[in-house]
Amino acid sequence: MNTVVPAEAGVGGPREARAAAGDDVVLRAEHLSVVYDGERATRAVRDVTVELRRNEVLGIAGESGCGKSTLAYALMRMLRPPARLTAGTLEFRDRDGSPPVDVMALDGPELRHFRWTKLSMVFQSAMNALNPVTSLRKQFGDIFKTHVPEMGADEREERSRALLEMVGIDPGRVSGFPHELSGGMRQRVVIAMALALQPEIVIMDEPTTALDVVVQREILDEIERLREELGFSVVFITHDLSLLLEISDRLAVMYAGEIVEYAPSDQVARAPAHPYTLGLLESFPDMRGTRRQLHGIPGSPPDLRDDLLGCSFAPRCSFAFDPCAIVDPVLGPRFPVLGTGLDPSSPPAHAVHVPGDGDAWTVACHLHDPTRCPSEPPAALRGGAHGAAGTEQA
Ligand code: SF4
């Protein structure tokens, strides 16, 4: 795992500036479900509701195979057979205040226009995303020819050079080929292509995973600079939770195709509410906190071709109790913070989840459901133990 030192959550910096910049929703997906057809269908994304606010970085974390990339392709309307969207809505709101766009209803030229001008994507592997035997000039040119057919050759050349310069690459490289570039430079080119038409949203699918930590840091800084300059929102997908805690405003943790925790990133860093999130946090060292024992998460994720009964994390969860094996927990409000004198038998008013409330902290776990769990969640899930227990980092 490429580990980047998490910033001190919530202490100054661009995260607060973004929060102050406004919290209107630019993209909202509701109840998205995707299956991969086959002899036994794989339910890769299961009833996911997520929203992206203007100017924010939304992190999506989880193990390989948890449905992160499939969700990204669903948001882009780029699923290809055998993947199939079986349910869900997707709404986009332009910054110009025009009526919301039902993205699922777009087709043909409308959908092509929507992609790249409103929502673009940085794909997982820069080398695979670029055609190795085609010049950068042609690859940039193809984007403009497809989406802005009225643009002339001179302007395409000028824009291509400007985009390379914008990501710190000599514009003269426009004549070059991807195989002549380093991994970091290729990644910059892919980012420049995603920004070619100044989209409002960029989905970044593991954009730094194949890079060493030094280049990873350069690319992250570059993304942050461009995001502040151009004002786009980001959906950042990675298995590296430590990286997301540093760069994202809010975090959606996925497990077995579902979102199991959804909250402001700084809150998750302090007090993960779902046992799976806690397990992820305990599996990498905190470079600034107290030395502690590292723990992996035992077992493997479930086979998503099977009918899942109860909580999909139950076989790996050290907190599992009676209802977990038979009742599927739904995303609901996190158990209220201790010390407020709350009666666990009735949910407090301030903990009631308001749909669309971006600051809500929701979790899919029976430990946070007062109707199923008669006592308070374990200390580790209330913020008391994470980062403080243990004596050594292995
Ligand atoms: Fe663990 Fe039960 Fe919560 Fe699932 S619902 S994460 S098994 S405590």
GROMACS .gro file of C-alpha atoms and ligand atoms in nm:
model
  402
    1MET     CA    1   0.000   0.000   0.000
    2ASN     CA    2   0.129   0.344  -0.088
    3THR     CA    3   0.098   0.528   0.238
    4VAL     CA    4   0.078   0.903   0.258
    5VAL     CA    5   0.088   1.069   0.596
    6PRO     CA    6  -0.267   1.177   0.681
    7ALA     CA    7  -0.298   1.548   0.744
    8GLU     CA    8  -0.429   1.653   1.080
    9ALA     CA    9  -0.796   1.627   1.003
   10GLY     CA   10  -0.998   1.940   1.030
   11VAL     CA   11  -0.710   2.175   1.106
   12GLY     CA   12  -0.703   2.466   0.864
   13GLY     CA   13  -0.620   2.423   0.495
   14PRO     CA   14  -0.816   2.386   0.174
   15ARG     CA   15  -1.066   2.140   0.322
   16GLU     CA   16  -1.224   2.420   0.527
   17ALA     CA   17  -1.205   2.658   0.234
   18ARG     CA   18  -1.400   2.411   0.025
   19ALA     CA   19  -1.660   2.364   0.295
   20ALA     CA   20  -1.705   2.740   0.312
   21ALA     CA   21  -1.734   2.764  -0.066
   22GLY     CA   22  -2.077   2.610  -0.061
   23ASP     CA   23  -2.243   2.277  -0.027
   24ASP     CA   24  -2.485   2.254  -0.317
   25VAL     CA   25  -2.512   1.912  -0.471
   26VAL     CA   26  -2.374   1.871  -0.824
   27LEU     CA   27  -2.437   1.497  -0.868
   28ARG     CA   28  -2.676   1.273  -0.680
   29ALA     CA   29  -2.708   0.900  -0.738
   30GLU     CA   30  -2.990   0.717  -0.563
   31HIS     CA   31  -3.031   0.344  -0.511
   32LEU     CA   32  -2.788   0.243  -0.785
   33SER     CA   33  -2.757  -0.131  -0.841
   34VAL     CA   34  -2.536  -0.303  -1.099
   35VAL     CA   35  -2.507  -0.671  -1.181
   36TYR     CA   36  -2.264  -0.860  -1.402
   37ASP     CA   37  -2.472  -1.110  -1.594
   38GLY     CA   38  -2.352  -1.468  -1.609
   39GLU     CA   39  -2.451  -1.817  -1.512
   40ARG     CA   40  -2.482  -1.671  -1.164
   41ALA     CA   41  -2.522  -1.293  -1.168
   42THR     CA   42  -2.273  -1.093  -0.962
   43ARG     CA   43  -2.433  -0.811  -0.767
   44ALA     CA   44  -2.137  -0.573  -0.785
   45VAL     CA   45  -2.311  -0.254  -0.666
   46ARG     CA   46  -2.605  -0.286  -0.431
   47ASP     CA   47  -2.845  -0.002  -0.363
   48VAL     CA   48  -2.587   0.277  -0.343
   49THR     CA   49  -2.702   0.632  -0.271
   50VAL     CA   50  -2.432   0.896  -0.282
   51GLU     CA   51  -2.405   1.266  -0.354
   52LEU     CA   52  -2.124   1.496  -0.460
   53ARG     CA   53  -2.126   1.859  -0.359
   54ARG     CA   54  -1.984   2.137  -0.571
   55ASN     CA   55  -1.616   2.197  -0.501
   56GLU     CA   56  -1.570   1.896  -0.278
   57VAL     CA   57  -1.355   1.585  -0.297
   58LEU     CA   58  -1.561   1.275  -0.223
   59GLY     CA   59  -1.347   0.971  -0.143
   60ILE     CA   60  -1.467   0.620  -0.214
   61ALA     CA   61  -1.266   0.356  -0.030
   62GLY     CA   62  -1.273  -0.021  -0.004
   63GLU     CA   63  -1.093  -0.342  -0.091
   64SER     CA   64  -1.042  -0.459  -0.448
   65GLY     CA   65  -1.366  -0.605  -0.581
   66CYS     CA   66  -1.593  -0.405  -0.349
   67GLY     CA   67  -1.761  -0.229  -0.642
   68LYS     CA   68  -1.576   0.107  -0.644
   69SER     CA   69  -1.481   0.107  -1.012
   70THR     CA   70  -1.815  -0.039  -1.118
   71LEU     CA   71  -1.984   0.246  -0.933
   72ALA     CA   72  -1.760   0.495  -1.117
   73TYR     CA   73  -1.856   0.348  -1.453
   74ALA     CA   74  -2.222   0.360  -1.353
   75LEU     CA   75  -2.187   0.731  -1.264
   76MET     CA   76  -2.030   0.790  -1.607
   77ARG     CA   77  -2.301   0.583  -1.779
   78MET     CA   78  -2.018   0.378  -1.925
   79LEU     CA   79  -2.114   0.028  -1.815
   80ARG     CA   80  -2.068  -0.234  -2.085
   81PRO     CA   81  -2.213  -0.587  -2.097
   82PRO     CA   82  -2.205  -0.809  -1.904
   83ALA     CA   83  -2.240  -0.519  -1.656
   84ARG     CA   84  -2.597  -0.394  -1.636
   85LEU     CA   85  -2.761  -0.119  -1.434
   86THR     CA   86  -3.066  -0.274  -1.272
   87ALA     CA   87  -3.192   0.018  -1.062
   88GLY     CA   88  -3.121   0.374  -0.966
   89THR     CA   89  -3.144   0.739  -1.061
   90LEU     CA   90  -2.871   0.989  -1.141
   91GLU     CA   91  -2.920   1.363  -1.133
   92PHE     CA   92  -2.674   1.635  -1.235
   93ARG     CA   93  -2.707   2.002  -1.147
   94ASP     CA   94  -2.514   2.250  -1.358
   95ARG     CA   95  -2.345   2.547  -1.195
   96ASP     CA   96  -2.539   2.781  -1.428
   97GLY     CA   97  -2.859   2.711  -1.232
   98SER     CA   98  -3.038   2.535  -1.520
   99PRO     CA   99  -3.290   2.263  -1.427
  100PRO     CA  100  -3.145   1.933  -1.300
  101VAL     CA  101  -3.051   1.681  -1.570
  102ASP     CA  102  -3.182   1.325  -1.548
  103VAL     CA  103  -2.859   1.156  -1.659
  104MET     CA  104  -3.024   0.816  -1.697
  105ALA     CA  105  -3.254   0.962  -1.963
  106LEU     CA  106  -2.964   1.089  -2.178
  107ASP     CA  107  -2.880   0.900  -2.494
  108GLY     CA  108  -2.676   0.933  -2.813
  109PRO     CA  109  -2.536   1.283  -2.877
  110GLU     CA  110  -2.678   1.419  -2.549
  111LEU     CA  111  -2.497   1.156  -2.347
  112ARG     CA  112  -2.176   1.208  -2.545
  113HIS     CA  113  -2.197   1.581  -2.477
  114PHE     CA  114  -2.260   1.520  -2.107
  115ARG     CA  115  -1.953   1.302  -2.077
  116TRP     CA  116  -1.634   1.503  -2.080
  117THR     CA  117  -1.804   1.846  -2.083
  118LYS     CA  118  -1.984   1.791  -1.751
  119LEU     CA  119  -1.836   1.474  -1.608
  120SER     CA  120  -1.506   1.319  -1.708
  121MET     CA  121  -1.287   1.040  -1.579
  122VAL     CA  122  -0.924   0.964  -1.510
  123PHE     CA  123  -0.901   0.592  -1.574
  124GLN     CA  124  -0.716   0.343  -1.359
  125SER     CA  125  -0.402   0.282  -1.561
  126ALA     CA  126  -0.248   0.576  -1.748
  127MET     CA  127  -0.060   0.347  -1.987
  128ASN     CA  128  -0.374   0.159  -2.079
  129ALA     CA  129  -0.581   0.476  -2.101
  130LEU     CA  130  -0.345   0.624  -2.361
  131ASN     CA  131  -0.291   0.473  -2.704
  132PRO     CA  132   0.084   0.400  -2.704
  133VAL     CA  133   0.125   0.429  -3.083
  134THR     CA  134  -0.069   0.752  -3.133
  135SER     CA  135   0.079   1.096  -3.075
  136LEU     CA  136  -0.050   1.312  -2.792
  137ARG     CA  137  -0.155   1.567  -3.053
  138LYS     CA  138  -0.390   1.317  -3.211
  139GLN     CA  139  -0.526   1.195  -2.879
  140PHE     CA  140  -0.604   1.546  -2.758
  141GLY     CA  141  -0.736   1.628  -3.106
  142ASP     CA  142  -0.976   1.332  -3.097
  143ILE     CA  143  -1.136   1.466  -2.778
  144PHE     CA  144  -1.196   1.808  -2.935
  145LYS     CA  145  -1.315   1.663  -3.267
  146THR     CA  146  -1.565   1.440  -3.088
  147HIS     CA  147  -1.703   1.690  -2.840
  148VAL     CA  148  -1.640   2.028  -3.010
  149PRO     CA  149  -1.656   1.947  -3.381
  150GLU     CA  150  -1.668   2.313  -3.477
  151MET     CA  151  -1.320   2.373  -3.331
  152GLY     CA  152  -1.055   2.433  -3.600
  153ALA     CA  153  -0.714   2.264  -3.625
  154ASP     CA  154  -0.521   2.569  -3.502
  155GLU     CA  155  -0.734   2.602  -3.190
  156ARG     CA  156  -0.708   2.228  -3.121
  157GLU     CA  157  -0.330   2.257  -3.138
  158GLU     CA  158  -0.328   2.563  -2.912
  159ARG     CA  159  -0.560   2.403  -2.657
  160SER     CA  160  -0.363   2.077  -2.655
  161ARG     CA  161  -0.038   2.261  -2.587
  162ALA     CA  162  -0.202   2.473  -2.317
  163LEU     CA  163  -0.336   2.161  -2.144
  164LEU     CA  164   0.008   2.001  -2.137
  165GLU     CA  165   0.156   2.320  -1.997
  166MET     CA  166  -0.121   2.332  -1.736
  167VAL     CA  167  -0.009   1.997  -1.593
  168GLY     CA  168   0.360   2.089  -1.601
  169ILE     CA  169   0.464   1.918  -1.925
  170ASP     CA  170   0.661   2.090  -2.202
  171PRO     CA  171   0.404   2.180  -2.474
  172GLY     CA  172   0.653   2.058  -2.734
  173ARG     CA  173   0.575   1.706  -2.613
  174VAL     CA  174   0.246   1.727  -2.803
  175SER     CA  175   0.425   1.562  -3.096
  176GLY     CA  176   0.547   1.277  -2.875
  177PHE     CA  177   0.404   0.936  -2.792
  178PRO     CA  178   0.299   0.796  -2.453
  179HIS     CA  179   0.582   0.541  -2.451
  180GLU     CA  180   0.829   0.830  -2.447
  181LEU     CA  181   0.689   0.958  -2.115
  182SER     CA  182   0.751   0.847  -1.756
  183GLY     CA  183   0.465   0.700  -1.552
  184GLY     CA  184   0.409   1.030  -1.371
  185MET     CA  185   0.404   1.225  -1.697
  186ARG     CA  186   0.156   0.983  -1.851
  187GLN     CA  187  -0.068   1.028  -1.550
  188ARG     CA  188  -0.046   1.406  -1.591
  189VAL     CA  189  -0.142   1.371  -1.957
  190VAL     CA  190  -0.446   1.162  -1.864
  191ILE     CA  191  -0.549   1.424  -1.609
  192ALA     CA  192  -0.504   1.699  -1.871
  193MET     CA  193  -0.727   1.504  -2.110
  194ALA     CA  194  -0.994   1.466  -1.843
  195LEU     CA  195  -0.987   1.844  -1.794
  196ALA     CA  196  -0.981   1.927  -2.166
  197LEU     CA  197  -1.341   2.049  -2.174
  198GLN     CA  198  -1.347   2.198  -1.824
  199PRO     CA  199  -1.593   1.953  -1.670
  200GLU     CA  200  -1.770   2.019  -1.342
  201ILE     CA  201  -1.688   1.673  -1.211
  202VAL     CA  202  -1.385   1.450  -1.253
  203ILE     CA  203  -1.398   1.088  -1.139
  204MET     CA  204  -1.049   0.965  -1.057
  205ASP     CA  205  -1.021   0.588  -1.040
  206GLU     CA  206  -0.701   0.488  -0.857
  207PRO     CA  207  -0.507   0.770  -1.032
  208THR     CA  208  -0.191   0.723  -0.827
  209THR     CA  209  -0.191   0.354  -0.740
  210ALA     CA  210   0.078   0.249  -0.991
  211LEU     CA  211   0.310   0.537  -0.899
  212ASP     CA  212   0.584   0.549  -0.638
  213VAL     CA  213   0.515   0.763  -0.332
  214VAL     CA  214   0.722   1.060  -0.450
  215VAL     CA  215   0.544   1.083  -0.784
  216GLN     CA  216   0.216   1.009  -0.608
  217ARG     CA  217   0.269   1.315  -0.391
  218GLU     CA  218   0.346   1.532  -0.696
  219ILE     CA  219   0.032   1.414  -0.873
  220LEU     CA  220  -0.186   1.474  -0.566
  221ASP     CA  221  -0.047   1.826  -0.530
  222GLU     CA  222  -0.112   1.882  -0.900
  223ILE     CA  223  -0.473   1.764  -0.869
  224GLU     CA  224  -0.532   1.991  -0.570
  225ARG     CA  225  -0.383   2.291  -0.750
  226LEU     CA  226  -0.590   2.230  -1.063
  227ARG     CA  227  -0.903   2.172  -0.859
  228GLU     CA  228  -0.861   2.504  -0.683
  229GLU     CA  229  -0.783   2.687  -1.007
  230LEU     CA  230  -1.061   2.536  -1.216
  231GLY     CA  231  -1.321   2.468  -0.947
  232PHE     CA  232  -1.427   2.115  -1.038
  233SER     CA  233  -1.552   1.851  -0.796
  234VAL     CA  234  -1.376   1.517  -0.758
  235VAL     CA  235  -1.486   1.162  -0.688
  236PHE     CA  236  -1.158   1.000  -0.583
  237ILE     CA  237  -1.155   0.620  -0.576
  238THR     CA  238  -0.882   0.417  -0.412
  239HIS     CA  239  -0.821   0.123  -0.181
  240ASP     CA  240  -0.580   0.349   0.012
  241LEU     CA  241  -0.784   0.486   0.302
  242SER     CA  242  -0.487   0.677   0.446
  243LEU     CA  243  -0.463   0.878   0.126
  244LEU     CA  244  -0.834   0.954   0.122
  245LEU     CA  245  -0.830   1.075   0.481
  246GLU     CA  246  -0.579   1.333   0.370
  247ILE     CA  247  -0.736   1.461   0.051
  248SER     CA  248  -1.112   1.410   0.073
  249ASP     CA  249  -1.385   1.617   0.236
  250ARG     CA  250  -1.624   1.328   0.277
  251LEU     CA  251  -1.577   0.957   0.261
  252ALA     CA  252  -1.791   0.666   0.146
  253VAL     CA  253  -1.653   0.330   0.259
  254MET     CA  254  -1.771   0.042   0.041
  255TYR     CA  255  -1.787  -0.325   0.132
  256ALA     CA  256  -1.934  -0.603  -0.081
  257GLY     CA  257  -2.100  -0.361  -0.320
  258GLU     CA  258  -2.262  -0.143  -0.054
  259ILE     CA  259  -2.173   0.177   0.128
  260VAL     CA  260  -2.124   0.086   0.492
  261GLU     CA  261  -2.010   0.424   0.625
  262TYR     CA  262  -2.062   0.772   0.480
  263ALA     CA  263  -1.934   1.075   0.670
  264PRO     CA  264  -1.704   1.377   0.675
  265SER     CA  265  -1.347   1.242   0.641
  266ASP     CA  266  -1.208   1.416   0.946
  267GLN     CA  267  -1.478   1.256   1.162
  268VAL     CA  268  -1.400   0.911   1.025
  269ALA     CA  269  -1.030   0.966   1.095
  270ARG     CA  270  -1.106   1.044   1.459
  271ALA     CA  271  -1.375   0.786   1.528
  272PRO     CA  272  -1.467   0.527   1.264
  273ALA     CA  273  -1.821   0.409   1.323
  274HIS     CA  274  -1.829   0.086   1.122
  275PRO     CA  275  -1.617  -0.214   1.227
  276TYR     CA  276  -1.490  -0.249   0.870
  277THR     CA  277  -1.370   0.113   0.861
  278LEU     CA  278  -1.204   0.057   1.198
  279GLY     CA  279  -1.033  -0.252   1.055
  280LEU     CA  280  -0.904  -0.056   0.756
  281LEU     CA  281  -0.773   0.219   0.982
  282GLU     CA  282  -0.600  -0.028   1.209
  283SER     CA  283  -0.421  -0.194   0.921
  284PHE     CA  284  -0.190   0.097   0.839
  285PRO     CA  285   0.039   0.301   1.067
  286ASP     CA  286  -0.049   0.647   1.185
  287MET     CA  287   0.274   0.833   1.113
  288ARG     CA  288   0.194   1.107   1.364
  289GLY     CA  289   0.000   0.935   1.640
  290THR     CA  290   0.090   0.701   1.921
  291ARG     CA  291   0.273   0.382   1.823
  292ARG     CA  292   0.027   0.096   1.817
  293GLN     CA  293  -0.011  -0.262   1.711
  294LEU     CA  294  -0.128  -0.301   1.350
  295HIS     CA  295  -0.404  -0.550   1.271
  296GLY     CA  296  -0.525  -0.686   0.941
  297ILE     CA  297  -0.887  -0.781   0.877
  298PRO     CA  298  -0.919  -1.160   0.893
  299GLY     CA  299  -1.103  -1.353   0.622
  300SER     CA  300  -1.218  -1.248   0.275
  301PRO     CA  301  -1.510  -1.054   0.131
  302PRO     CA  302  -1.816  -1.261   0.034
  303ASP     CA  303  -1.881  -1.399  -0.312
  304LEU     CA  304  -2.124  -1.148  -0.462
  305ARG     CA  305  -2.280  -1.423  -0.676
  306ASP     CA  306  -2.424  -1.573  -0.356
  307ASP     CA  307  -2.746  -1.467  -0.187
  308LEU     CA  308  -2.620  -1.278   0.115
  309LEU     CA  309  -2.809  -1.316   0.440
  310GLY     CA  310  -2.760  -1.067   0.720
  311CYS     CA  311  -2.462  -0.832   0.739
  312SER     CA  312  -2.212  -0.914   0.462
  313PHE     CA  313  -1.924  -0.827   0.698
  314ALA     CA  314  -2.045  -1.055   0.981
  315PRO     CA  315  -1.804  -1.350   0.917
  316ARG     CA  316  -1.507  -1.111   0.957
  317CYS     CA  317  -1.648  -0.886   1.229
  318SER     CA  318  -1.522  -0.919   1.585
  319PHE     CA  319  -1.823  -0.719   1.711
  320ALA     CA  320  -2.091  -0.939   1.551
  321PHE     CA  321  -2.387  -1.019   1.777
  322ASP     CA  322  -2.728  -1.184   1.750
  323PRO     CA  323  -2.903  -1.005   1.461
  324CYS     CA  324  -2.594  -0.972   1.241
  325ALA     CA  325  -2.610  -1.315   1.076
  326ILE     CA  326  -2.973  -1.284   0.971
  327VAL     CA  327  -3.068  -0.916   0.938
  328ASP     CA  328  -2.909  -0.691   0.674
  329PRO     CA  329  -2.826  -0.355   0.837
  330VAL     CA  330  -2.930  -0.044   0.645
  331LEU     CA  331  -2.749   0.287   0.629
  332GLY     CA  332  -2.873   0.500   0.918
  333PRO     CA  333  -2.749   0.758   1.165
  334ARG     CA  334  -2.439   0.681   1.365
  335PHE     CA  335  -2.495   0.619   1.734
  336PRO     CA  336  -2.496   0.959   1.906
  337VAL     CA  337  -2.181   1.084   2.069
  338LEU     CA  338  -2.142   0.978   2.431
  339GLY     CA  339  -2.189   1.213   2.718
  340THR     CA  340  -2.509   1.369   2.589
  341GLY     CA  341  -2.733   1.184   2.831
  342LEU     CA  342  -2.920   1.012   2.550
  343ASP     CA  343  -3.154   0.725   2.596
  344PRO     CA  344  -3.028   0.445   2.366
  345SER     CA  345  -3.379   0.303   2.341
  346SER     CA  346  -3.501   0.599   2.138
  347PRO     CA  347  -3.297   0.770   1.868
  348PRO     CA  348  -3.228   1.135   1.951
  349ALA     CA  349  -3.361   1.403   1.721
  350HIS     CA  350  -3.020   1.527   1.615
  351ALA     CA  351  -2.917   1.179   1.502
  352VAL     CA  352  -3.206   1.134   1.262
  353HIS     CA  353  -3.067   1.119   0.910
  354VAL     CA  354  -3.194   1.385   0.675
  355PRO     CA  355  -3.170   1.264   0.315
  356GLY     CA  356  -2.945   1.499   0.124
  357ASP     CA  357  -2.781   1.634   0.435
  358GLY     CA  358  -2.418   1.615   0.329
  359ASP     CA  359  -2.291   1.647   0.683
  360ALA     CA  360  -2.489   1.350   0.807
  361TRP     CA  361  -2.282   1.063   0.939
  362THR     CA  362  -2.442   0.738   0.841
  363VAL     CA  363  -2.339   0.381   0.902
  364ALA     CA  364  -2.482   0.039   0.812
  365CYS     CA  365  -2.428  -0.155   1.134
  366HIS     CA  366  -2.665  -0.291   1.398
  367LEU     CA  367  -2.438  -0.157   1.672
  368HIS     CA  368  -2.567   0.189   1.586
  369ASP     CA  369  -2.931   0.087   1.577
  370PRO     CA  370  -3.079   0.140   1.927
  371THR     CA  371  -3.370  -0.090   1.838
  372ARG     CA  372  -3.133  -0.385   1.790
  373CYS     CA  373  -2.837  -0.303   2.013
  374PRO     CA  374  -2.947  -0.245   2.373
  375SER     CA  375  -2.615  -0.098   2.484
  376GLU     CA  376  -2.369   0.154   2.349
  377PRO     CA  377  -2.132   0.051   2.068
  378PRO     CA  378  -1.787  -0.072   2.183
  379ALA     CA  379  -1.539   0.197   2.281
  380ALA     CA  380  -1.332   0.136   1.969
  381LEU     CA  381  -1.626   0.258   1.761
  382ARG     CA  382  -1.690   0.563   1.974
  383GLY     CA  383  -1.357   0.725   1.905
  384GLY     CA  384  -1.199   0.639   2.237
  385ALA     CA  385  -0.969   0.362   2.135
  386HIS     CA  386  -0.862   0.419   1.777
  387GLY     CA  387  -0.501   0.526   1.763
  388ALA     CA  388  -0.452   0.505   2.136
  389ALA     CA  389  -0.444   0.134   2.206
  390GLY     CA  390  -0.142  -0.088   2.174
  391THR     CA  391   0.221  -0.008   2.209
  392GLU     CA  392   0.393  -0.092   1.884
  393GLN     CA  393   0.356  -0.049   1.516
  394ALA     CA  394   0.457  -0.364   1.336
  395SF4    FE1  395  -2.037  -0.625   1.263
  395SF4    FE2  396  -2.295  -0.675   1.309
  395SF4    FE3  397  -2.214  -0.429   1.255
  395SF4    FE4  398  -2.216  -0.614   1.064
  395SF4     S1  399  -2.395  -0.531   1.169
  395SF4     S2  400  -2.054  -0.469   1.104
  395SF4     S3  401  -2.156  -0.794   1.181
  395SF4     S4  402  -2.160  -0.551   1.437
   0.00000   0.00000   0.00000
